mmCIF file of C-alpha atoms and ligand atoms in Angstrom:
data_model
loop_
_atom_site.group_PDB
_atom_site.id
_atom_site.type_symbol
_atom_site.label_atom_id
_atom_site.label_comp_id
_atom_site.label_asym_id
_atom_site.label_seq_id
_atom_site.Cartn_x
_atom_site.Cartn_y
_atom_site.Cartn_z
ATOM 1 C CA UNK A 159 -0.004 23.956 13.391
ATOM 2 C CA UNK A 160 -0.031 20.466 12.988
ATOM 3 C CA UNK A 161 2.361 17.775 13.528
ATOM 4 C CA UNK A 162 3.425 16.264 10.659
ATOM 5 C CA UNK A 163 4.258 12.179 10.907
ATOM 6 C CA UNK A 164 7.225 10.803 8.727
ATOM 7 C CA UNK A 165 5.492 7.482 7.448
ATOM 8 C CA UNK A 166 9.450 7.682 6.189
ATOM 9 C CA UNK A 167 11.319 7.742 9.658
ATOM 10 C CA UNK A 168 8.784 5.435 11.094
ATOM 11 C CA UNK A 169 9.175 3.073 8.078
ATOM 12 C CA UNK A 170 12.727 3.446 8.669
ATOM 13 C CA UNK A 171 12.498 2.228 12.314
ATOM 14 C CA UNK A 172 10.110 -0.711 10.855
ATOM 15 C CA UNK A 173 12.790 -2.256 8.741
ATOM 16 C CA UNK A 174 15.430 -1.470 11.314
ATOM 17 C CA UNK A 175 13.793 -3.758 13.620
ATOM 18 C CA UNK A 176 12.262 -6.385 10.634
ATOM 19 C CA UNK A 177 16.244 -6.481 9.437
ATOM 20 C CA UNK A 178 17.247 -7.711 12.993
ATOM 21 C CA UNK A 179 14.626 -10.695 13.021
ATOM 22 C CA UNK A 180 15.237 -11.641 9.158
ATOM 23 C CA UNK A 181 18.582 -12.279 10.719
ATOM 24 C CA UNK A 182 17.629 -14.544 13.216
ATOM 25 C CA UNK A 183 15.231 -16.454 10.521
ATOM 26 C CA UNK A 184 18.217 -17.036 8.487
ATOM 27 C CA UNK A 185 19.889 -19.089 11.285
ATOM 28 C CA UNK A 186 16.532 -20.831 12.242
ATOM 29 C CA UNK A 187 14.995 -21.776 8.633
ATOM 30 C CA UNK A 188 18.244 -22.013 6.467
ATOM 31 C CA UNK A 189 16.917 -19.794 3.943
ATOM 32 C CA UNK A 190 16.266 -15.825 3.766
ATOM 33 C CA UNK A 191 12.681 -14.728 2.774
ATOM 34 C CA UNK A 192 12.061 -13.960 -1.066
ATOM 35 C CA UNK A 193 10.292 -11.528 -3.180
ATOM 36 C CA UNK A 194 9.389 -11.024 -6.514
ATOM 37 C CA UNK A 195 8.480 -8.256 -8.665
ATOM 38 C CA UNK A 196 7.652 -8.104 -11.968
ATOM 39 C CA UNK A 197 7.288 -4.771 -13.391
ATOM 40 C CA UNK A 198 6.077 -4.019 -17.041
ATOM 41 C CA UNK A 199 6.869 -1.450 -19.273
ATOM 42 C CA UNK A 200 8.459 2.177 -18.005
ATOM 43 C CA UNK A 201 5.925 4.244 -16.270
ATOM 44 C CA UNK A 202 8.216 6.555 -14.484
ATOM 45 C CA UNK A 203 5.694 5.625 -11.150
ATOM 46 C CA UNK A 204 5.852 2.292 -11.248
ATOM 47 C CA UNK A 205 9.839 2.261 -12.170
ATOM 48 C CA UNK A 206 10.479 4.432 -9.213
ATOM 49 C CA UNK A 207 8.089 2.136 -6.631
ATOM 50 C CA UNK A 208 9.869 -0.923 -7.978
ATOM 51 C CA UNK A 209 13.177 0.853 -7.132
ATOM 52 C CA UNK A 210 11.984 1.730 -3.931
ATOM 53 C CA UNK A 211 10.674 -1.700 -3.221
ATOM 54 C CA UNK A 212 14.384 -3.607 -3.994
ATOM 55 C CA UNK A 213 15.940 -0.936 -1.983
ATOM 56 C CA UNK A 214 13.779 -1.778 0.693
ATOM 57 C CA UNK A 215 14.411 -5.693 0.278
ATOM 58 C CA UNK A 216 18.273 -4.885 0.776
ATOM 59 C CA UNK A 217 17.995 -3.134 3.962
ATOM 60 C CA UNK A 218 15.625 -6.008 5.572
ATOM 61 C CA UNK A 219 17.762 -8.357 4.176
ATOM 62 C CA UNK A 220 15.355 -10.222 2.014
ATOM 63 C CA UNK A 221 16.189 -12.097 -1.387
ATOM 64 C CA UNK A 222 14.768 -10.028 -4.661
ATOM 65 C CA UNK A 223 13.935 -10.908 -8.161
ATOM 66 C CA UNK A 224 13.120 -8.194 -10.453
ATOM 67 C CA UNK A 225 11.844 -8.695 -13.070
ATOM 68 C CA UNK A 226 11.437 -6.421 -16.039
ATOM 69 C CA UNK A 227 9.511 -6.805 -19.148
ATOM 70 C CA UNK A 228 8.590 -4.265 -22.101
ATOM 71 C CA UNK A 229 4.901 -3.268 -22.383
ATOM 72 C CA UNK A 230 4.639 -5.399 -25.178
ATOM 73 C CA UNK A 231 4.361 -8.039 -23.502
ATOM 74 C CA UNK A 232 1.543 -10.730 -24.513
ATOM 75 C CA UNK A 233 -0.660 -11.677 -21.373
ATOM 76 C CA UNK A 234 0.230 -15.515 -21.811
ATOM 77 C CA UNK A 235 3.535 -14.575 -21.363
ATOM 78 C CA UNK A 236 2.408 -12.752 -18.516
ATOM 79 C CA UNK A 237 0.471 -15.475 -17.235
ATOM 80 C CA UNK A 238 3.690 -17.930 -17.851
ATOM 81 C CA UNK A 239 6.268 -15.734 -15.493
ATOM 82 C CA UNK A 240 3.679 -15.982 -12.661
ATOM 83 C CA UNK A 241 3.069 -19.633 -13.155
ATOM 84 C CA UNK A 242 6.949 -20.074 -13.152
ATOM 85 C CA UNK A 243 7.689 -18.037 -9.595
ATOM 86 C CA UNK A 244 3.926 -19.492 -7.918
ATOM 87 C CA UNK A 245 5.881 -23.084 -8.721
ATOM 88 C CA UNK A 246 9.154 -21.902 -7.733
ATOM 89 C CA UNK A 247 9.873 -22.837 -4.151
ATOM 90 C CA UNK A 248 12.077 -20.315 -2.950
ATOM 91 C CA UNK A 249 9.880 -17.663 -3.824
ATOM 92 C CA UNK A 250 7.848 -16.095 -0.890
ATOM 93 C CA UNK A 251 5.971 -13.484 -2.015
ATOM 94 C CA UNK A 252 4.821 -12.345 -5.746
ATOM 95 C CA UNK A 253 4.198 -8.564 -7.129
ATOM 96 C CA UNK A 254 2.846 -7.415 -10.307
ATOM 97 C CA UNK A 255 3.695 -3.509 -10.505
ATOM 98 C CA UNK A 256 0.262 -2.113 -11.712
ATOM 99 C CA UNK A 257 -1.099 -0.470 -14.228
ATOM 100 C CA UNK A 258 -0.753 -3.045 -16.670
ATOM 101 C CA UNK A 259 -0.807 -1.353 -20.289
ATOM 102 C CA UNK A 260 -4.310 -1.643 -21.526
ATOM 103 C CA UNK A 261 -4.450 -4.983 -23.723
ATOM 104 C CA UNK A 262 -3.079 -6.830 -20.195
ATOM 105 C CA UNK A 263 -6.362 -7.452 -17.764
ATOM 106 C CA UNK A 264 -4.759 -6.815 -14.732
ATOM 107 C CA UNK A 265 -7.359 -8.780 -12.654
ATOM 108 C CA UNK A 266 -6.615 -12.077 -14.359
ATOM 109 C CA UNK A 267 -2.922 -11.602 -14.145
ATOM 110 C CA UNK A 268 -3.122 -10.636 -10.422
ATOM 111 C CA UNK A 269 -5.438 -13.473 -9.871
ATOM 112 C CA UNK A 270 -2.875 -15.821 -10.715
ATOM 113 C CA UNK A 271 -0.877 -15.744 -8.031
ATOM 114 C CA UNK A 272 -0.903 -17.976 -6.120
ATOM 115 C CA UNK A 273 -3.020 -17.018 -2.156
ATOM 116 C CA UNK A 274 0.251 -17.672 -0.588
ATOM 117 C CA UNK A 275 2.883 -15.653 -2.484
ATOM 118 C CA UNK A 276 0.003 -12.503 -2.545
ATOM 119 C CA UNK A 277 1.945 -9.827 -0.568
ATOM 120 C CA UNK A 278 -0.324 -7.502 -1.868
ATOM 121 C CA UNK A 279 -3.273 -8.607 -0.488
ATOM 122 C CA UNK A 280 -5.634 -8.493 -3.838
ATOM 123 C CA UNK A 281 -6.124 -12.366 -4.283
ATOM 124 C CA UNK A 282 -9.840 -12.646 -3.947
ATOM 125 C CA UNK A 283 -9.640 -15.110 -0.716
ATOM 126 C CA UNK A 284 -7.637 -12.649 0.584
ATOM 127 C CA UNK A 285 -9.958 -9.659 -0.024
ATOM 128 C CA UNK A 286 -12.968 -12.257 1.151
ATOM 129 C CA UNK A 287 -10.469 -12.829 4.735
ATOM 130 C CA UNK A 288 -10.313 -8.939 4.890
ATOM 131 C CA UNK A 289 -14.210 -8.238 5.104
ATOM 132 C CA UNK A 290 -15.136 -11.584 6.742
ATOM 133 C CA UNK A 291 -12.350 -10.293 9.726
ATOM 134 C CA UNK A 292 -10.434 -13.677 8.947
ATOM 135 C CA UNK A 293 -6.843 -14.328 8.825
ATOM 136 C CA UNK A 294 -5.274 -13.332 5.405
ATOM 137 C CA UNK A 295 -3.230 -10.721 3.866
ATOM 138 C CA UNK A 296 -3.991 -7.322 4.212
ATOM 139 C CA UNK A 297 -2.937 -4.933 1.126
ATOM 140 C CA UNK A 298 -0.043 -2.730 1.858
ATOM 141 C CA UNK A 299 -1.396 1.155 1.834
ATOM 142 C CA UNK A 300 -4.539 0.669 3.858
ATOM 143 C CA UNK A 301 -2.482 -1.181 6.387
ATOM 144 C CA UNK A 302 0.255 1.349 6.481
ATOM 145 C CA UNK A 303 -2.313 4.083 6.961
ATOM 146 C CA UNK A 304 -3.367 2.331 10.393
ATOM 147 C CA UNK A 305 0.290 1.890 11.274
ATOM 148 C CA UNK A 306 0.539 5.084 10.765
ATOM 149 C CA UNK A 307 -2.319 6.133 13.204
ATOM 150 C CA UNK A 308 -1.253 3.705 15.461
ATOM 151 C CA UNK A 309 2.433 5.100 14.968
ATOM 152 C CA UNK A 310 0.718 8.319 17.178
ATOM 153 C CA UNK A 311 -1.455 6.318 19.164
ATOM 154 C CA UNK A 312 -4.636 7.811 18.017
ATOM 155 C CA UNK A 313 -7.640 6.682 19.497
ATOM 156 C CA UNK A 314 -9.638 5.211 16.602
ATOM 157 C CA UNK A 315 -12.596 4.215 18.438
ATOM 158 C CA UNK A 316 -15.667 6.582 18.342
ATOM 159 C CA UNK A 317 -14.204 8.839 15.358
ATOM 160 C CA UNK A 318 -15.739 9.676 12.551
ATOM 161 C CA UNK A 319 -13.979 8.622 9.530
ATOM 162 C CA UNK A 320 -14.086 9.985 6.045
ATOM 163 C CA UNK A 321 -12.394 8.476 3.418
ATOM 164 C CA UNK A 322 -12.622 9.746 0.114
ATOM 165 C CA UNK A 323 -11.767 7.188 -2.842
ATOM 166 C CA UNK A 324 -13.524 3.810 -2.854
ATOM 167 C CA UNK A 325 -10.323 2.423 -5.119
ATOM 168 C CA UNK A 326 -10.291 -1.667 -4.377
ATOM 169 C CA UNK A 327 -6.640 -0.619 -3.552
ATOM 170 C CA UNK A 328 -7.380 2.096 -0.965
ATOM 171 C CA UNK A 329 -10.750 3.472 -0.187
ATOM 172 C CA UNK A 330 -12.363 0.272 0.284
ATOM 173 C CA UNK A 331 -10.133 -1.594 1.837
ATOM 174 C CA UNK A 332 -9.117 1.153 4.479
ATOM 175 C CA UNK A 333 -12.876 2.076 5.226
ATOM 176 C CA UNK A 334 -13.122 -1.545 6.421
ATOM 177 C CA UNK A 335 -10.095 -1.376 8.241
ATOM 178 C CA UNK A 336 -11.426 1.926 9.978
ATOM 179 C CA UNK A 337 -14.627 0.445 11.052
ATOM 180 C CA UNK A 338 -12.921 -2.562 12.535
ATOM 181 C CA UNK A 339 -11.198 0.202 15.110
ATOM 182 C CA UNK A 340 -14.737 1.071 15.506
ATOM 183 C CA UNK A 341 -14.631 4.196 13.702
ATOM 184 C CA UNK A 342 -18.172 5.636 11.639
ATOM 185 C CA UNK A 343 -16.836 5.392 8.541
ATOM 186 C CA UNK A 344 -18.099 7.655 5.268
ATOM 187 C CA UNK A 345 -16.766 7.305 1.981
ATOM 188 C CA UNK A 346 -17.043 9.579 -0.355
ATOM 189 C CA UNK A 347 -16.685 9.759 -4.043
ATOM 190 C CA UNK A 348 -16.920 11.051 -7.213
ATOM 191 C CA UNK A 349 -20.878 11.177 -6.904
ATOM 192 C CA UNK A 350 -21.188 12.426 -3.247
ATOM 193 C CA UNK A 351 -23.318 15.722 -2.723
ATOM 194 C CA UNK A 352 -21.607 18.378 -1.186
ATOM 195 C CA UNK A 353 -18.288 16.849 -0.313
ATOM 196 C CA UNK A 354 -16.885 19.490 1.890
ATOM 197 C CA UNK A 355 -20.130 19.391 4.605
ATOM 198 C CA UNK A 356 -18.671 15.409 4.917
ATOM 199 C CA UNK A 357 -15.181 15.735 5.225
ATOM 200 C CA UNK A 358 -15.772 18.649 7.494
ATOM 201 C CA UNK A 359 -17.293 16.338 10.303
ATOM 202 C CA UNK A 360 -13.973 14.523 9.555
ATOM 203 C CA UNK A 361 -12.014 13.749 13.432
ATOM 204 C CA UNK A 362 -9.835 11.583 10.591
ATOM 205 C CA UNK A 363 -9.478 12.490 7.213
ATOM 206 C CA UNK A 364 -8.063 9.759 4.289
ATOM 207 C CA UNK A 365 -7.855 11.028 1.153
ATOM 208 C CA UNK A 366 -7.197 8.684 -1.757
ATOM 209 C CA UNK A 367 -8.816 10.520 -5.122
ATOM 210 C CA UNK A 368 -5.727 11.102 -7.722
ATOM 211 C CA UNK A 369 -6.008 14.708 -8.267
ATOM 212 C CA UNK A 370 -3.828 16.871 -6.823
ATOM 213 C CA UNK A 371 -4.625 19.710 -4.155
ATOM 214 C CA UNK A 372 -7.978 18.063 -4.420
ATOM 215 C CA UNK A 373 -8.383 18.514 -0.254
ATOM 216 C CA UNK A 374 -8.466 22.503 0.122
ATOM 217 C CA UNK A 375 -9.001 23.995 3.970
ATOM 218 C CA UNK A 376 -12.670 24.738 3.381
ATOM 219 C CA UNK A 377 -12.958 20.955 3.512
ATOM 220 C CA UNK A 378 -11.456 20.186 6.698
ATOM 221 C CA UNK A 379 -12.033 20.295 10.400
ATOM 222 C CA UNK A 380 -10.145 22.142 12.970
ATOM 223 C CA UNK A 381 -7.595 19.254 14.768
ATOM 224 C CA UNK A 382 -8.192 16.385 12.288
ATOM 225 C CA UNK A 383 -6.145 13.793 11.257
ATOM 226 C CA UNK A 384 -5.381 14.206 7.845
ATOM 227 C CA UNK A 385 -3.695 11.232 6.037
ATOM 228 C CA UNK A 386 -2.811 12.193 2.096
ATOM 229 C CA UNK A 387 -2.781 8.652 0.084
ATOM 230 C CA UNK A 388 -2.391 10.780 -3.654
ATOM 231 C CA UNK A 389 0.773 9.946 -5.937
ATOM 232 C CA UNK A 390 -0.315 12.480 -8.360
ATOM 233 C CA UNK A 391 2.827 12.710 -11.176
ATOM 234 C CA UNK A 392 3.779 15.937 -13.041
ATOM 235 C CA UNK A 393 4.826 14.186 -16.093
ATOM 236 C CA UNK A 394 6.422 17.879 -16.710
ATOM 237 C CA UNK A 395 8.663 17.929 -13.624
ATOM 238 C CA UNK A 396 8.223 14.188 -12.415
ATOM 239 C CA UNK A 397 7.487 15.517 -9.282
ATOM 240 C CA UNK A 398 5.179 13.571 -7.024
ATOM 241 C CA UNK A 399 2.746 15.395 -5.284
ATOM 242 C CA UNK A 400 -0.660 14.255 -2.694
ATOM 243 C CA UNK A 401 -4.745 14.655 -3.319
ATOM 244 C CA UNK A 402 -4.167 17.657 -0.167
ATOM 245 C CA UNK A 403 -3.276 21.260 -0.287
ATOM 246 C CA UNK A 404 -0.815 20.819 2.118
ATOM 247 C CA UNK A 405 -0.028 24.362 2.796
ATOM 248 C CA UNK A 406 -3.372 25.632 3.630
ATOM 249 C CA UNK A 407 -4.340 22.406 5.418
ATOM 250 C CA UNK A 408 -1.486 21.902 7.371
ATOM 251 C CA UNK A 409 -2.405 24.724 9.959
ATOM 252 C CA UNK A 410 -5.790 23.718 10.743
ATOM 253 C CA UNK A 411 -4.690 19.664 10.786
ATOM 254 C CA UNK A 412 -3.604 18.563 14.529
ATOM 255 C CA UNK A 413 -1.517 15.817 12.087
ATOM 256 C CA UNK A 414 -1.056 15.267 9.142
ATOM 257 C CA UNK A 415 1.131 13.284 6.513
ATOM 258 C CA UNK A 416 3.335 14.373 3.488
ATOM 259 C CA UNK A 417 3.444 13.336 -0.154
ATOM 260 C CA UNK A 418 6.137 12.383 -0.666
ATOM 261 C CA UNK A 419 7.578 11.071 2.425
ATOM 262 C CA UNK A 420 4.290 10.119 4.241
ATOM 263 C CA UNK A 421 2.363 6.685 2.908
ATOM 264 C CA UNK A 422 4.079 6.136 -0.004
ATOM 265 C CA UNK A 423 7.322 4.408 2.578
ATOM 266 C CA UNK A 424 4.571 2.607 4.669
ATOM 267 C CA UNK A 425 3.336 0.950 1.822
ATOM 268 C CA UNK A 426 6.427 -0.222 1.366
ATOM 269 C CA UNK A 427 7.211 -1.100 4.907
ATOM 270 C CA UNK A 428 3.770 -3.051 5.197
ATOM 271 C CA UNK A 429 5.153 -4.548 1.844
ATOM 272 C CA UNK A 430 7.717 -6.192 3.560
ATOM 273 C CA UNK A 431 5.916 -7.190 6.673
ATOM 274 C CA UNK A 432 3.600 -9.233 4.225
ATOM 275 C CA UNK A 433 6.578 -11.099 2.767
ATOM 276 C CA UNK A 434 7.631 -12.158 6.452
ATOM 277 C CA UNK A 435 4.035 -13.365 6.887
ATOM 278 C CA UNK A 436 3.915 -15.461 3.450
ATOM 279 C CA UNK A 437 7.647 -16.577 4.551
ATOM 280 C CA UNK A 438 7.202 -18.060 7.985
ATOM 281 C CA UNK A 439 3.813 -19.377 6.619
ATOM 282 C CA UNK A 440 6.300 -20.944 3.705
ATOM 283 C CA UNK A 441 9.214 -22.738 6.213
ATOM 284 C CA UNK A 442 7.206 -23.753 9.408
ATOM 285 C CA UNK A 443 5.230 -25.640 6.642
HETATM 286 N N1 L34 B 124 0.735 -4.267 -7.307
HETATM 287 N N2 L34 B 124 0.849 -1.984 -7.603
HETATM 288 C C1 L34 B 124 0.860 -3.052 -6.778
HETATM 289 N N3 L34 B 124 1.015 -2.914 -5.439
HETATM 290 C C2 L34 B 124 1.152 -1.687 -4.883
HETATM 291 O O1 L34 B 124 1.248 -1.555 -3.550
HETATM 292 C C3 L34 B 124 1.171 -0.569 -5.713
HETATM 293 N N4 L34 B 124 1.376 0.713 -5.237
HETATM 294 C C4 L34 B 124 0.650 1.812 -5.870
HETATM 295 C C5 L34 B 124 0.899 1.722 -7.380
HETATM 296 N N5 L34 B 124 0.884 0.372 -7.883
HETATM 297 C C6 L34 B 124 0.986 -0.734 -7.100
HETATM 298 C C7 L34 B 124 2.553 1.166 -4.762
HETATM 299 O O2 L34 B 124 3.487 0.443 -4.469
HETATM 300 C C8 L34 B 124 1.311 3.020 -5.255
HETATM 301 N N6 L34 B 124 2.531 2.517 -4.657
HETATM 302 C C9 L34 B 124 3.558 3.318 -4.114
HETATM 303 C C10 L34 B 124 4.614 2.770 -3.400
HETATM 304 C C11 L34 B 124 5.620 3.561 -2.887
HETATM 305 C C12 L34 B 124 5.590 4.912 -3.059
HETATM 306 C C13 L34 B 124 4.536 5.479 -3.745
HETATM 307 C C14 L34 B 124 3.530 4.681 -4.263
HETATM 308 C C15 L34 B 124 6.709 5.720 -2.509
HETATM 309 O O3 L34 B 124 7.648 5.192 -1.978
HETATM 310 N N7 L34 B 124 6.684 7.045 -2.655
HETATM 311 C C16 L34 B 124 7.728 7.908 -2.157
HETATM 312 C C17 L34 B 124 8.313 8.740 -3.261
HETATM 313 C C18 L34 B 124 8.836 7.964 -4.397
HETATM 314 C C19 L34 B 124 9.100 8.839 -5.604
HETATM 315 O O4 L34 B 124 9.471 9.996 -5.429
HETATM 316 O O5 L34 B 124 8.941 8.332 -6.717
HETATM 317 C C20 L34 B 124 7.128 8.814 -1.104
HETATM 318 O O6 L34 B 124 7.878 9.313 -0.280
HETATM 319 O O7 L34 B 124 5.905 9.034 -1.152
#
């Protein structure tokens, strides 16, 4: 039986506590912090993130701009909205929902905003900062996957590791993350030989691979750590659902997280946390 964390109660008690010092920045810098999204098109996903992310910038307190364009949108036009909010002073932080439909290249578009407005953490000085262990901003689900570990005190030091994704979003960026607590890291992917003999030698287990029930028992250690990064989408039902078989997992996990529920709110959480950080860099400037 395994203990299963709430990333949502412990994001919860995140902004609880973030809400009580965006208070106190108010009466300090005159101004609350600011964040804007810009969402494109109607993925039912990305509409429901973007929901999820205002609703978290009302109960921190912070200033929101959505904005919401049709996915016929022209990339200059794109391009022109980012240029707009980099320039805008008020604006802290800057989010482009992705996917971007197909005739949109994401990277350029994400590239354009500006180092200091990325709360996402994928402008490439940023990414550079992450591996080069140097100040910067670190992108929101790897760093609410250590929160989370953190959240239960685990000792990260000396474990082995397996992640399994090596997304620029998630597998990547958490692997590095994991080795800077000192853990042996191992990703896996779509390539790797006998998967299951891996994540079997897994003390903590991170799966980020998109396919649903994708982690079966077989393929997991007695008293890991099993943290379940999938938002796979029935289309059918619009159900979310993780990359783990949660049912048969669950019993031989010591913990374990839930889709949804489980990452999904610390992304968000770690979301806001970035905003603060682009913020105060903003007003003590
Ligand atoms: N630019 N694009 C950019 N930044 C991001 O950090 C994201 N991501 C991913 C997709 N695209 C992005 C998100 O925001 C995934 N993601 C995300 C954020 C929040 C949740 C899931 C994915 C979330 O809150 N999930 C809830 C359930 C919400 C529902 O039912 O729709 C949960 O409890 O898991």
């Amino acid at each position: 039986m395994a203990v299963v964390i709430s990333g949502k109660e412990l994001a919860k008690s995140k902004k609880i506590k973030m809400a009580e010092e965006v208070k106190a920045f108010e009466t300090i810098y005159g101004r609350l912090p600011h964040l804007a999204v810009i969402l494109v098109g109607e993925d039912p996903g990305s509409m429901s993130y973007v929901k999820g992310k205002e609703k978290a910038c009302q109960e921190v307190g912070f200033m929101n701009t959505t904005i919401r364009k049709p996915n016929t949108i022209s990339e200059d036009e794109l391009l022109a909205i980012i240029d707009h909010l980099n320039n805008d002073n008020l604006v802290d932080g800057i989010l482009v929902q992705l996917p971007l439909p197909k005739h949109i290249h994401s990277e350029k578009v994400i590239q354009a905003i500006r180092r200091d407005k990325d709360v996402d953490g994928f402008h490439f000085e940023n990414v550079a900062s992450l591996y080069l262990k140097q100040p910067g901003i670190v992108s929101c689900t790897p760093k609410g996957i250590i929160e989370i570990l953190d959240s239960i005190s685990y000792p990260i030091e000396g474990k082995n590791a397996v992640v399994i994704g090596r997304s620029n979003i998630v597998g990547m960026p958490v692997s590095k993350l994991l080795l800077d607590r000192n853990a042996t890291v191992t990703i896996c992917h779509s390539r790797t030989k006998d998967l299951a003999s891996i994540t079997r030698q897994a003390d903590i287990l991170v799966a980020a691979v998109g396919k649903a029930n994708f982690v079966t028992a077989d393929m997991v250690k007695e008293g890991a750590v099993v943290i379940d990064v999938g938002v796979n989408r029935n289309l059918e039902t619009n159900k979310l659902c993780g990359d783990v078989k949660f049912d048969e997992v669950e019993p031989k996990a010591s913990y374990i997280t839930k889709v949804p529920g489980g990452v999904g709110p610390m992304t968000i959480c770690c979301l806001m946390e970035n905003t603060i950080e682009c913020y105060l860099k903003h007003v003590k400037e």
